[in-house]
Short mmCIF file of C-alpha atoms and ligand atoms in Angstrom, two decimals:
data_model
loop_
_atom_site.label_atom_id
_atom_site.label_comp_id
_atom_site.label_asym_id
_atom_site.label_seq_id
_atom_site.Cartn_x
_atom_site.Cartn_y
_atom_site.Cartn_z
CA MET J 1 -29.13 -22.18 -20.62
CA SER J 2 -25.79 -21.59 -18.58
CA PHE J 3 -22.24 -23.15 -19.20
CA ASP J 4 -19.67 -23.66 -16.16
CA ALA J 5 -16.54 -21.82 -17.37
CA SER J 6 -14.85 -22.19 -13.90
CA PRO J 7 -11.72 -24.13 -14.13
CA PRO J 8 -11.42 -27.70 -13.50
CA ALA J 9 -10.74 -28.49 -9.80
CA VAL J 10 -7.11 -29.80 -9.72
CA ALA J 11 -6.74 -29.84 -5.90
CA GLY J 12 -4.73 -33.02 -5.22
CA LEU J 13 -3.63 -33.45 -8.82
CA MET J 14 -0.41 -31.46 -8.15
CA ALA J 15 2.61 -32.67 -6.17
CA GLY J 16 2.92 -29.98 -3.58
CA THR J 17 5.25 -26.95 -4.80
CA GLN J 18 4.88 -27.63 -8.68
CA LEU J 19 2.03 -25.71 -10.45
CA ASP J 20 1.22 -27.92 -13.51
CA ARG J 21 -0.35 -25.46 -15.52
CA SER J 22 -1.50 -27.88 -18.29
CA LEU J 23 -3.97 -29.32 -15.98
CA PHE J 24 -5.82 -26.11 -16.29
CA HIS J 25 -7.76 -27.07 -19.41
CA LYS J 26 -11.53 -27.05 -20.09
CA SER J 27 -13.28 -27.94 -23.26
CA ILE J 28 -16.92 -26.50 -23.76
CA PRO J 29 -18.53 -28.30 -26.75
CA ILE J 30 -21.37 -25.70 -28.04
CA LEU J 31 -23.26 -24.82 -31.48
CA ALA J 32 -22.00 -21.88 -33.44
CA ALA J 33 -24.23 -20.23 -36.30
CA ARG J 34 -22.28 -19.34 -39.58
CA PHE J 35 -23.30 -15.82 -40.78
CA LEU J 36 -22.53 -13.59 -43.39
CA PRO J 37 -20.90 -10.39 -42.04
CA SER J 38 -23.70 -8.32 -43.64
CA LYS J 39 -26.21 -10.07 -41.42
CA LEU J 40 -24.43 -9.53 -37.98
CA GLY J 41 -26.48 -6.11 -37.72
CA SER J 42 -29.93 -8.01 -38.20
CA LEU J 43 -28.69 -10.82 -35.52
CA ARG J 44 -27.90 -8.24 -32.75
CA LYS J 45 -31.37 -6.35 -33.36
CA SER J 46 -33.32 -9.89 -33.47
CA GLU J 47 -35.61 -10.26 -30.50
CA ALA J 48 -35.45 -13.95 -31.31
CA MET J 49 -31.73 -14.10 -30.64
CA ARG J 50 -31.76 -12.25 -27.24
CA GLY J 51 -30.05 -14.43 -24.49
CA MET J 52 -28.89 -16.88 -27.35
CA VAL J 53 -25.48 -15.60 -27.91
CA MET J 54 -22.67 -17.00 -25.79
CA ASP J 55 -21.35 -14.14 -23.19
CA LEU J 56 -18.84 -15.94 -20.96
CA PRO J 57 -16.43 -13.27 -19.73
CA ARG J 58 -13.36 -12.08 -21.56
CA LEU J 59 -14.47 -14.37 -24.53
CA ARG J 60 -15.42 -12.90 -27.96
CA THR J 61 -18.77 -13.88 -29.43
CA VAL J 62 -18.12 -13.55 -32.97
CA GLU J 63 -14.91 -15.75 -34.08
CA PRO J 64 -13.50 -16.18 -37.66
CA ASP J 65 -14.85 -19.29 -39.32
CA PRO J 66 -11.94 -21.84 -39.79
CA THR J 67 -13.53 -22.95 -43.25
CA ASN J 68 -13.65 -19.32 -44.69
CA PRO J 69 -9.98 -17.85 -43.88
CA THR J 70 -10.99 -14.73 -46.18
CA GLY J 71 -13.84 -13.59 -43.60
CA ALA J 72 -16.59 -14.07 -45.83
CA THR J 73 -18.45 -15.82 -43.34
CA LYS J 74 -18.19 -15.67 -39.35
CA LEU J 75 -19.13 -17.84 -36.53
CA VAL J 76 -21.61 -16.54 -34.00
CA LEU J 77 -21.19 -18.73 -30.60
CA LEU J 78 -24.29 -19.96 -29.22
CA LYS J 79 -25.77 -20.80 -25.85
CA ALA J 80 -26.44 -24.17 -26.84
CA SER J 81 -24.83 -27.57 -27.11
CA SER J 82 -27.52 -29.02 -29.34
CA GLU J 83 -30.16 -28.06 -31.35
CA GLU J 84 -32.84 -29.10 -29.14
CA GLU J 85 -31.78 -26.66 -26.78
CA ILE J 86 -32.56 -23.81 -29.18
CA PRO J 87 -36.05 -22.26 -28.76
CA ASN J 88 -38.36 -22.42 -31.91
CA PRO J 89 -38.43 -18.41 -32.57
CA THR J 90 -34.42 -18.72 -32.33
CA ARG J 91 -34.49 -21.53 -34.81
CA GLU J 92 -36.64 -19.92 -37.25
CA PHE J 93 -34.47 -16.79 -37.17
CA LEU J 94 -31.43 -18.82 -37.51
CA ASN J 95 -32.91 -20.80 -40.83
CA ALA J 96 -33.87 -17.67 -42.22
CA GLU J 97 -30.63 -15.46 -41.74
CA SER J 98 -27.80 -17.84 -41.07
CA GLU J 99 -25.81 -19.98 -43.40
CA GLY J 100 -26.38 -23.05 -40.84
CA LEU J 101 -25.18 -24.26 -37.61
CA VAL J 102 -21.96 -25.94 -36.77
CA PRO J 103 -20.47 -27.61 -33.82
CA TYR J 104 -17.73 -25.58 -31.99
CA THR J 105 -15.56 -26.12 -28.91
CA ILE J 106 -14.69 -23.46 -26.62
CA GLU J 107 -11.18 -24.25 -25.50
CA LEU J 108 -10.24 -22.62 -21.96
CA GLY J 109 -6.61 -22.86 -20.54
CA TYR J 110 -4.48 -21.36 -17.65
CA ASP J 111 -4.34 -18.09 -19.25
CA TYR J 112 -7.96 -17.65 -19.33
CA TRP J 113 -8.61 -17.72 -15.76
CA ASN J 114 -7.82 -14.87 -13.17
CA ALA J 115 -6.22 -15.53 -10.12
CA ASP J 116 -9.06 -15.86 -7.90
CA ASP J 117 -10.50 -18.61 -10.01
CA LEU J 118 -7.50 -20.49 -10.31
CA ILE J 119 -6.69 -20.42 -6.58
CA GLN J 120 -10.19 -21.84 -6.01
CA ALA J 121 -9.17 -24.61 -8.11
CA VAL J 122 -6.03 -25.70 -6.42
CA VAL J 123 -7.45 -25.58 -2.80
CA PRO J 124 -9.80 -28.44 -1.78
CA GLU J 125 -13.60 -27.85 -2.17
CA ASP J 126 -14.17 -26.88 1.71
CA LEU J 127 -11.72 -24.51 1.77
CA ARG J 128 -12.92 -22.38 -1.39
CA ASP J 129 -15.15 -19.83 0.09
CA ARG J 130 -12.62 -18.18 2.12
CA SER J 131 -9.66 -18.76 -0.14
CA PRO J 132 -6.90 -16.18 0.26
CA THR J 133 -7.08 -14.42 -3.14
CA GLY J 134 -6.20 -10.92 -1.90
CA PHE J 135 -2.85 -9.55 -1.39
CA ALA J 136 -0.84 -6.29 -0.58
CA SER J 137 1.76 -5.09 -2.56
CA THR J 138 4.88 -3.35 -1.47
CA GLY J 139 7.24 -2.62 -4.62
CA HIS J 140 7.71 -5.56 -6.65
CA ILE J 141 6.76 -7.95 -3.57
CA ALA J 142 3.21 -9.35 -3.09
CA HIS J 143 2.79 -10.12 0.46
CA ILE J 144 -0.35 -12.35 1.88
CA ASN J 145 -0.92 -13.71 5.15
CA LEU J 146 -1.91 -17.40 4.71
CA LYS J 147 -4.08 -19.15 7.29
CA ASP J 148 -2.87 -22.50 8.50
CA GLU J 149 -5.23 -24.45 6.47
CA TYR J 150 -4.01 -23.07 3.16
CA LEU J 151 -0.17 -23.53 4.22
CA PRO J 152 -0.40 -26.91 2.02
CA TYR J 153 -1.15 -24.90 -1.28
CA LYS J 154 1.02 -22.07 -0.47
CA HIS J 155 3.46 -22.28 -3.29
CA LEU J 156 0.65 -23.12 -5.75
CA ILE J 157 -1.16 -19.75 -4.63
CA GLY J 158 2.32 -17.89 -4.59
CA GLN J 159 2.85 -19.14 -8.13
CA ILE J 160 -0.70 -18.00 -9.32
CA ILE J 161 -0.38 -14.83 -7.83
CA LEU J 162 3.22 -14.35 -9.48
CA ASP J 163 1.96 -15.37 -12.89
CA LYS J 164 -1.44 -13.17 -12.76
CA ASN J 165 0.09 -10.06 -11.70
CA ALA J 166 2.63 -8.45 -14.11
CA ALA J 167 4.14 -5.80 -11.47
CA ILE J 168 4.99 -8.57 -9.01
CA ARG J 169 8.29 -10.43 -9.12
CA THR J 170 8.30 -11.99 -5.57
CA VAL J 171 5.52 -13.37 -3.29
CA VAL J 172 5.87 -13.85 0.22
CA ASN J 173 3.95 -15.18 3.23
CA LYS J 174 4.04 -13.26 6.12
CA LEU J 175 4.91 -15.58 9.15
CA ASP J 176 3.98 -13.90 11.99
CA THR J 177 2.26 -10.61 13.44
CA ILE J 178 4.78 -8.11 14.10
CA ASP J 179 6.35 -8.60 17.49
CA ASN J 180 9.97 -7.45 17.27
CA GLN J 181 11.32 -4.08 18.31
CA PHE J 182 11.96 -2.85 15.02
CA ARG J 183 8.60 -3.95 13.81
CA PHE J 184 9.29 -5.84 10.66
CA PHE J 185 7.68 -9.12 9.46
CA LYS J 186 9.30 -12.49 8.92
CA MET J 187 8.55 -13.67 5.92
CA GLU J 188 9.02 -16.99 3.57
CA LEU J 189 9.25 -17.00 -0.20
CA LEU J 190 6.46 -18.63 -2.04
CA ALA J 191 7.42 -17.91 -5.53
CA GLY J 192 9.53 -15.54 -7.73
CA ASP J 193 13.01 -14.12 -7.08
CA PRO J 194 14.35 -13.86 -3.72
CA ASP J 195 14.96 -10.42 -3.86
CA TYR J 196 13.55 -8.22 -1.06
CA VAL J 197 14.94 -4.74 -1.54
CA VAL J 198 12.24 -2.81 -3.06
CA GLU J 199 11.42 0.46 -4.74
CA HIS J 200 8.20 1.80 -3.67
CA VAL J 201 6.63 4.96 -4.76
CA GLU J 202 4.14 6.88 -2.06
CA ALA J 203 3.39 10.62 -2.23
CA ASP J 204 5.70 11.04 -5.40
CA CYS J 205 8.77 10.08 -3.29
CA ARG J 206 10.68 7.03 -4.10
CA PHE J 207 11.53 4.75 -1.35
CA THR J 208 14.09 2.13 -1.52
CA PHE J 209 14.26 -0.43 1.39
CA ASP J 210 14.99 -3.98 2.44
CA PHE J 211 11.23 -5.42 3.30
CA THR J 212 12.74 -8.20 5.34
CA GLN J 213 14.78 -5.66 7.53
CA VAL J 214 12.75 -2.59 8.08
CA TYR J 215 9.09 -1.58 8.89
CA TRP J 216 6.85 -0.56 6.03
CA ASN J 217 3.08 -0.51 5.62
CA SER J 218 1.55 0.62 2.54
CA ARG J 219 -1.72 0.97 4.39
CA LEU J 220 -0.63 4.10 6.22
CA HIS J 221 -0.26 6.03 3.09
CA THR J 222 -3.38 8.05 3.92
CA GLU J 223 -2.01 8.73 7.25
CA HIS J 224 1.25 9.89 6.01
CA GLU J 225 -0.35 12.27 3.78
CA ARG J 226 -2.76 13.54 6.41
CA VAL J 227 0.23 14.14 8.87
CA ALA J 228 2.53 15.84 6.18
CA ASN J 229 -0.58 18.16 5.34
CA LEU J 230 -0.34 19.69 9.12
CA PHE J 231 3.01 20.71 8.20
CA SER J 232 3.57 24.26 6.94
CA PRO J 233 6.32 24.21 4.27
CA ALA J 234 9.02 26.26 6.41
CA ASP J 235 8.65 24.28 9.61
CA VAL J 236 11.06 22.18 11.12
CA VAL J 237 9.67 18.52 11.64
CA VAL J 238 11.08 15.88 13.92
CA ASP J 239 10.30 12.17 13.24
CA VAL J 240 11.13 10.30 16.16
CA PHE J 241 10.35 6.77 15.01
CA ALA J 242 11.22 7.55 10.95
CA GLY J 243 11.30 4.27 9.33
CA VAL J 244 12.87 4.83 5.94
CA GLY J 245 10.88 7.97 5.63
CA PRO J 246 7.24 7.97 4.68
CA PHE J 247 6.50 11.27 6.86
CA ALA J 248 10.21 12.87 6.67
CA ILE J 249 10.96 12.58 2.88
CA PRO J 250 7.53 14.34 1.68
CA ALA J 251 7.79 16.99 4.40
CA ALA J 252 11.23 17.65 3.22
CA LYS J 253 9.94 17.88 -0.40
CA LYS J 254 7.58 20.37 0.40
CA GLY J 255 9.96 22.55 2.06
CA CYS J 256 10.20 21.48 5.92
CA ALA J 257 13.45 20.68 7.31
CA VAL J 258 13.70 17.46 9.22
CA LEU J 259 15.21 15.54 11.85
CA ALA J 260 14.70 11.92 11.10
CA ASN J 261 15.45 9.20 13.74
CA ASP J 262 15.13 5.49 13.90
CA LEU J 263 16.81 2.88 16.17
CA ASN J 264 16.99 0.10 13.66
CA PRO J 265 20.44 0.80 11.70
CA GLN J 266 18.63 -0.67 8.82
CA SER J 267 15.81 1.76 8.73
CA ALA J 268 18.58 4.82 9.31
CA LYS J 269 20.67 3.36 6.23
CA TYR J 270 17.67 3.30 3.82
CA LEU J 271 16.46 6.33 5.37
CA GLU J 272 19.74 8.04 4.25
CA ILE J 273 19.66 6.36 0.75
CA ASN J 274 15.81 7.80 0.37
CA VAL J 275 16.83 11.45 1.44
CA GLU J 276 19.54 11.11 -1.38
CA ASN J 277 17.52 9.52 -3.98
CA ASN J 278 14.87 12.18 -3.38
CA ARG J 279 17.38 14.91 -3.53
CA VAL J 280 16.60 16.43 -0.10
CA SER J 281 19.73 15.67 1.64
CA SER J 282 20.16 19.40 2.71
CA ALA J 283 16.86 19.18 4.47
CA VAL J 284 17.05 15.95 6.12
CA ARG J 285 19.27 15.08 9.10
CA VAL J 286 19.51 11.55 9.86
CA SER J 287 20.06 9.86 13.22
CA CYS J 288 19.74 6.33 14.90
CA LEU J 289 19.01 6.89 18.35
CA ASP J 290 16.54 5.61 20.86
CA GLY J 291 13.47 7.67 20.68
CA ARG J 292 13.68 8.87 24.34
CA GLU J 293 17.21 9.93 23.90
CA PHE J 294 16.39 11.62 20.59
CA ILE J 295 13.43 13.63 21.93
CA ARG J 296 15.40 14.77 24.90
CA THR J 297 18.09 16.21 22.85
CA ALA J 298 16.39 17.21 19.66
CA ALA J 299 15.35 20.90 20.62
CA ALA J 300 18.94 21.76 22.09
CA GLY J 301 20.51 20.00 19.29
CA LEU J 302 18.82 22.11 16.75
CA ILE J 303 19.40 25.33 18.33
CA ALA J 304 23.21 24.38 18.70
CA HIS J 305 23.19 23.11 14.73
CA PRO J 306 20.08 24.77 13.14
CA LEU J 307 18.86 23.31 9.75
CA PRO J 308 19.16 25.40 6.56
CA ALA J 309 16.75 28.27 5.83
CA TYR J 310 13.48 27.85 3.93
CA THR J 311 14.20 27.91 0.33
CA GLY J 312 10.84 26.68 -1.12
CA PRO J 313 9.37 23.55 -2.13
CA LYS J 314 11.90 20.90 -3.63
CA LYS J 315 11.69 21.27 -7.38
CA SER J 316 11.78 18.71 -10.15
CA LYS J 317 15.21 18.14 -11.81
CA THR J 318 13.77 19.82 -14.88
CA GLN J 319 12.39 22.81 -13.17
CA GLU J 320 15.63 23.03 -11.64
CA ALA J 321 17.49 22.97 -14.79
CA ALA J 322 15.18 25.52 -16.03
CA ASP J 323 15.66 27.90 -13.38
CA GLN J 324 19.40 27.62 -13.69
CA ARG J 325 19.12 28.51 -17.37
CA ARG J 326 16.92 31.51 -16.48
CA ALA J 327 19.51 32.45 -13.93
CA GLN J 328 22.40 32.71 -16.47
CA LYS J 329 20.63 34.75 -18.60
CA LEU J 330 19.61 37.30 -16.03
CA ARG J 331 23.03 39.19 -15.38
CA PRO J 332 24.26 40.44 -13.23
CA SER J 333 22.66 38.19 -11.01
CA SER J 334 21.54 39.40 -7.53
CA PRO J 335 21.66 36.42 -5.07
CA THR J 336 18.18 35.64 -3.48
CA PRO J 337 18.32 36.63 0.25
CA ALA J 338 18.46 33.48 2.34
CA GLY J 339 16.00 33.33 5.44
CA PRO J 340 16.79 32.69 8.79
CA LEU J 341 18.19 29.08 9.65
CA ARG J 342 15.79 26.99 11.16
CA ASN J 343 16.33 26.25 15.02
CA ARG J 344 12.92 25.92 16.30
CA ILE J 345 10.99 22.56 16.29
CA ALA J 346 7.30 22.89 14.95
CA HIS J 347 5.86 19.05 15.30
CA PHE J 348 7.25 16.19 16.71
CA VAL J 349 5.70 12.79 14.80
CA MET J 350 5.74 9.44 16.72
CA ASN J 351 4.45 6.73 14.73
CA LEU J 352 5.21 3.82 16.90
CA PRO J 353 1.71 2.92 17.99
CA ASP J 354 2.48 0.03 20.25
CA SER J 355 4.39 1.95 22.64
CA ALA J 356 4.95 5.83 21.63
CA LEU J 357 2.36 7.06 24.48
CA GLN J 358 5.30 5.70 26.98
CA PHE J 359 7.92 8.12 25.56
CA LEU J 360 5.85 11.06 26.54
CA ASP J 361 7.69 11.28 29.66
CA ALA J 362 11.02 12.20 27.55
CA TYR J 363 9.30 15.43 26.74
CA ARG J 364 9.40 16.77 30.41
CA GLY J 365 11.71 19.72 30.53
CA ILE J 366 12.98 19.31 26.94
CA LEU J 367 13.28 23.06 27.06
CA CYS J 368 15.04 23.41 30.14
CA THR J 369 18.30 24.11 28.55
CA PRO J 370 20.15 27.74 28.27
CA GLY J 371 18.94 29.58 25.21
CA THR J 372 15.73 27.96 24.65
CA ARG J 373 13.55 30.69 25.88
CA GLU J 374 14.30 33.13 23.30
CA VAL J 375 13.55 30.20 20.68
CA TYR J 376 10.29 29.31 22.22
CA PRO J 377 9.27 32.83 23.47
CA ASP J 378 5.52 31.97 24.25
CA ASP J 379 3.06 29.01 23.86
CA ALA J 380 1.96 29.68 20.52
CA SER J 381 5.56 28.72 19.56
CA LEU J 382 5.80 25.40 21.12
CA PRO J 383 5.90 22.25 19.02
CA MET J 384 2.77 20.23 18.16
CA ILE J 385 3.15 16.44 19.22
CA HIS J 386 1.23 13.71 16.75
CA CYS J 387 1.56 10.59 18.81
CA HIS J 388 0.15 7.41 17.36
CA CYS J 389 -1.34 4.68 19.65
CA PHE J 390 -3.23 1.46 19.73
CA THR J 391 -6.33 0.85 22.04
CA ARG J 392 -8.26 -2.36 22.53
CA GLU J 393 -11.60 0.12 23.41
CA ILE J 394 -13.48 0.09 20.57
CA ASP J 395 -16.28 2.66 21.68
CA PRO J 396 -14.74 6.15 20.50
CA ALA J 397 -15.67 7.68 23.85
CA ALA J 398 -13.57 5.04 25.97
CA ALA J 399 -10.89 5.15 23.42
CA GLU J 400 -10.49 8.65 24.12
CA ALA J 401 -10.56 8.08 27.81
CA ASP J 402 -8.05 5.40 27.70
CA ILE J 403 -5.56 7.36 25.19
CA LEU J 404 -5.93 10.62 27.20
CA GLN J 405 -5.52 8.82 30.73
CA ARG J 406 -2.22 7.16 29.35
CA ALA J 407 -0.84 10.32 27.53
CA SER J 408 -1.66 12.50 30.58
CA GLU J 409 0.15 10.09 33.06
CA LYS J 410 3.42 10.29 31.00
CA LEU J 411 3.47 13.80 30.60
CA GLY J 412 2.85 14.49 34.47
CA ARG J 413 -0.31 16.59 33.74
CA LYS J 414 -4.08 16.35 32.18
CA LEU J 415 -4.06 17.27 28.72
CA THR J 416 -7.00 19.39 28.04
CA ASP J 417 -6.40 20.59 24.58
CA TYR J 418 -5.81 17.82 22.11
CA SER J 419 -7.32 16.27 19.14
CA LEU J 420 -8.12 12.64 18.47
CA HIS J 421 -7.80 11.01 14.84
CA LEU J 422 -9.01 7.57 14.36
CA VAL J 423 -6.27 5.87 11.58
CA ARG J 424 -7.49 2.45 11.08
CA SER J 425 -9.13 -0.63 12.71
CA VAL J 426 -5.86 -2.89 13.26
CA ALA J 427 -7.68 -5.98 14.54
CA PRO J 428 -11.54 -6.41 15.50
CA ASN J 429 -10.58 -5.21 19.01
CA LYS J 430 -7.59 -2.97 17.97
CA GLU J 431 -7.86 0.62 16.92
CA MET J 432 -5.01 2.64 15.96
CA TYR J 433 -5.13 6.41 16.73
CA CYS J 434 -3.28 9.79 16.60
CA ILE J 435 -3.41 12.25 19.31
CA SER J 436 -2.18 15.64 18.43
CA PHE J 437 -1.41 18.21 21.05
CA LYS J 438 0.64 21.16 21.71
CA LEU J 439 3.27 20.23 24.12
CA PRO J 440 2.03 22.20 27.19
CA SER J 441 4.75 24.72 28.71
CA GLU J 442 4.35 23.38 32.06
CA VAL J 443 5.98 20.10 30.59
CA ALA J 444 8.45 21.71 27.99
CA PHE J 445 9.94 23.90 30.95
CA GLU J 446 9.39 21.28 33.66
CA GLU J 447 12.72 21.41 35.84
CA ARG J 448 14.43 18.37 35.58
CA VAL J 449 15.66 16.49 38.52
C1 LIG K 501 5.70 1.71 13.25
S1 LIG K 501 7.19 2.08 12.52
C2 LIG K 501 6.69 3.50 11.71
C3 LIG K 501 7.76 4.08 10.75
C4 LIG K 501 7.40 4.92 9.76
N1 LIG K 501 7.47 6.32 10.63
C5 LIG K 501 6.07 4.82 8.67
O1 LIG K 501 5.19 5.24 9.45
O2 LIG K 501 6.23 3.96 8.50
C6 LIG K 501 7.98 2.39 13.99
C7 LIG K 501 9.60 2.79 13.80
O3 LIG K 501 10.28 2.94 14.91
C8 LIG K 501 11.32 2.20 15.14
N2 LIG K 501 11.53 1.96 16.62
C9 LIG K 501 11.32 1.09 17.39
N3 LIG K 501 11.90 1.27 18.81
C10 LIG K 501 12.52 2.58 18.69
C11 LIG K 501 13.07 2.98 19.54
N4 LIG K 501 12.94 2.84 20.80
N5 LIG K 501 13.54 4.53 18.95
C12 LIG K 501 13.70 4.67 17.90
N6 LIG K 501 13.19 4.07 17.01
C13 LIG K 501 12.23 2.89 17.25
C14 LIG K 501 11.23 0.89 14.38
O4 LIG K 501 12.27 0.45 13.82
C15 LIG K 501 10.35 1.49 13.10
O5 LIG K 501 10.83 1.79 11.96
#
């Protein structure tokens, strides 16, 4: 015998935006068997009781007996609503072992069901199969992408997501695909606080930003981690499209010195805040320039104004305090010799997949300024470029050919030595890749006209 514990369909019973939680109520009349606690063991072992005890998710099967508050008897909930539904062997076992059958009502309410169940209940039947129960979260904000047919129920759906997820304070619907220059979404509030400044933790770094004004994509965390793992701790990393710092700050924490740039003044503002909050100010220089100008000036700028020497990975506050205490004890103290200032770029990161390939021409002649030859004496010393891009080619070989052709065209020479990494499928006919290659010396030292 099976019992329907799904929530009542309340679609159409709620006026527009107000979620009436009291409508989610269901009574399921069943039978319970009264048992002495000492007999519960034999019940569990009994073949005759197999499949007869109620097994609804998140519900206890043995309940206190309201007629016996001292606990001398318990009620075992049965999968039957009348005696006729109980098979003979079970009835015989219950006659012999229990203290009798009693009617019992299971009461289910809003708190019982999960968000999936509740959302199914507020949308009309024909929309249930594909109803939007999933959401991504960034800090305290849950964001969903509702299809048009669900828009009439958007506030109800938002409220349910808010109610059922303790870490969420704000639920928004993303209004369009990203098409603005700074790559952030327009969004509308569905439920909760209209507070869009989030605190998000990724790779042990704390990021603060206004989700309505800057780009952030939590789905990129493995890519952020993959690229950061390519850096050696003493490297100088140049992040051309840095956003609020998901490459730059983990890199600085592992010891890298970083030039981090973003044209969106809001991104640059939060990048500064994040640099400070993660205590890597001495290793990160923030700028707010167009990527092309930034690429052209980064190498010469770094030679003129080098970044501090490598001093090891960023220590936690407690580690730092312990080191200070130890240093105070060790007198006379000899200062640790500092390494050389860092003036050579080891990596450029370019995560603006929509158009980063078009910026590759900016590398032509970047090392054609006086004094750069000494800093980049041979091919091995030239920087790596990690350039993210989209392609409409789904077949890997066709995707590679497409990306290679576009990159080579902008660099002014055919790339022969490169690696290609598939980051993720963005849409059914759109893939995101990262092409990595050492900047060819012919490109870096090309005479500028
Ligand atoms: C796809 S986001 C990547 C941000 C960050 N690196 C990440 O992985 O989350 C691209 C960034 O490039 C910035 N941007 C767009 N056009 C730019 C340009 N011409 N020059 C510099 N930054 C630009 C945007 O503001 C955005 O923050």
